[in-house]
Amino acid sequence: MASMETEQQPQQTTEQIEVKTKRVQCFIDGYNLYHAIEETGNKALHWVDLKSLCKRYLPKNASIDNVFWFSAKPSHLSRAINENYQNYTNALTECGVDVIGGRFKKKNVTCEADNGCGGVFHKHEEKESDVNLAISLVSGACNDEYDIAIIITADSDLCPPIRYVRERFPNKELWLVAPPGRIRRATDLCSLSSRSMEIKKDALRACCMRDEFYKDGVLVARRPQEWRAVANTRQRRARSR
């Protein structure tokens, strides 16, 4: 009687059954987030660790490779404001955030209102930050540097690069995370994105950084006093209850 042979099923290796970790890059529109936080009335929330904030929105089996913060030094404003900016950028760098700088450009504006004075006024406009973000987002997709891009903004000027990446690289996921209170201003962005959500004030509060950063024993960043006021006031109220 012939023996019956059973077909041996190949065993799966660890590599075959392991779930692939998704690579995540985060792209943050610095001034869009800044102005949204200003509108909350709580300046203490400006001192936020953006890398920790982005981690709150990570899916399972995902890891952050890079966090890019796009902004510009407000050289035309007061010394105190520039010191705040420098302290914050230094703190972000210590937390592992890549700071990508733009610039402000002076622009002449003529008063053209009815019965207006016709005078010429000077204003400064932020330049390059949106372009830098768009270039980084598109080049990252072209070079296959991420599986998921988390984009923090509510600026509709970023619709074209998001649309391009979605159409050209349908396997890439683009998640829109709107700054606090701005999800309704981002309807076009939401419609183009794989997912959309909004940053809550509690998330910002939970991700605030420590007050001081030292490198090789030297102070490199300190939380501005005016960015502590609201938090300290609330702490005093809580202790007095």
Short mmCIF file of N, CA and C in Angstrom, two decimals, residues 25 133-149 165 172:
data_model
loop_
_atom_site.label_atom_id
_atom_site.label_comp_id
_atom_site.label_asym_id
_atom_site.label_seq_id
_atom_site.Cartn_x
_atom_site.Cartn_y
_atom_site.Cartn_z
N GLN A 25 6.27 61.70 8.76
CA GLN A 25 6.91 63.01 8.82
C GLN A 25 5.83 64.05 9.10
N LEU A 133 7.29 74.63 3.03
CA LEU A 133 6.49 73.49 3.49
C LEU A 133 6.03 72.66 2.29
N ALA A 134 5.52 73.36 1.26
CA ALA A 134 5.03 72.66 0.07
C ALA A 134 6.14 71.85 -0.60
N ILE A 135 7.31 72.46 -0.74
CA ILE A 135 8.44 71.76 -1.37
C ILE A 135 8.84 70.54 -0.56
N SER A 136 8.91 70.68 0.75
CA SER A 136 9.30 69.57 1.61
C SER A 136 8.29 68.43 1.55
N LEU A 137 7.00 68.79 1.52
CA LEU A 137 5.94 67.78 1.45
C LEU A 137 6.02 66.99 0.14
N VAL A 138 6.17 67.70 -0.97
CA VAL A 138 6.21 67.05 -2.28
C VAL A 138 7.50 66.25 -2.46
N SER A 139 8.63 66.84 -2.08
CA SER A 139 9.90 66.13 -2.25
C SER A 139 9.97 64.89 -1.37
N GLY A 140 9.36 64.96 -0.18
CA GLY A 140 9.33 63.79 0.69
C GLY A 140 8.55 62.65 0.08
N ALA A 141 7.46 62.98 -0.62
CA ALA A 141 6.67 61.95 -1.31
C ALA A 141 7.44 61.40 -2.50
N CYS A 142 8.06 62.28 -3.28
CA CYS A 142 8.82 61.85 -4.46
C CYS A 142 9.98 60.94 -4.08
N ASN A 143 10.61 61.21 -2.97
CA ASN A 143 11.76 60.43 -2.51
C ASN A 143 11.37 59.27 -1.59
N ASP A 144 10.06 59.05 -1.44
CA ASP A 144 9.54 57.97 -0.60
C ASP A 144 10.12 58.02 0.81
N GLU A 145 10.02 59.21 1.41
CA GLU A 145 10.56 59.41 2.76
C GLU A 145 9.52 59.19 3.85
N TYR A 146 8.26 59.09 3.49
CA TYR A 146 7.21 58.87 4.49
C TYR A 146 6.07 58.05 3.90
N ASP A 147 5.34 57.38 4.81
CA ASP A 147 4.09 56.72 4.46
C ASP A 147 2.91 57.60 4.83
N ILE A 148 3.07 58.34 5.93
CA ILE A 148 2.04 59.26 6.41
C ILE A 148 2.67 60.62 6.63
N ALA A 149 2.01 61.65 6.14
CA ALA A 149 2.42 63.03 6.42
C ALA A 149 1.36 63.68 7.28
N VAL A 165 0.20 65.54 -4.21
CA VAL A 165 0.71 64.32 -3.57
C VAL A 165 -0.36 63.23 -3.55
N LYS A 172 0.25 57.23 -0.39
CA LYS A 172 0.65 58.08 0.74
C LYS A 172 -0.60 58.61 1.45
#
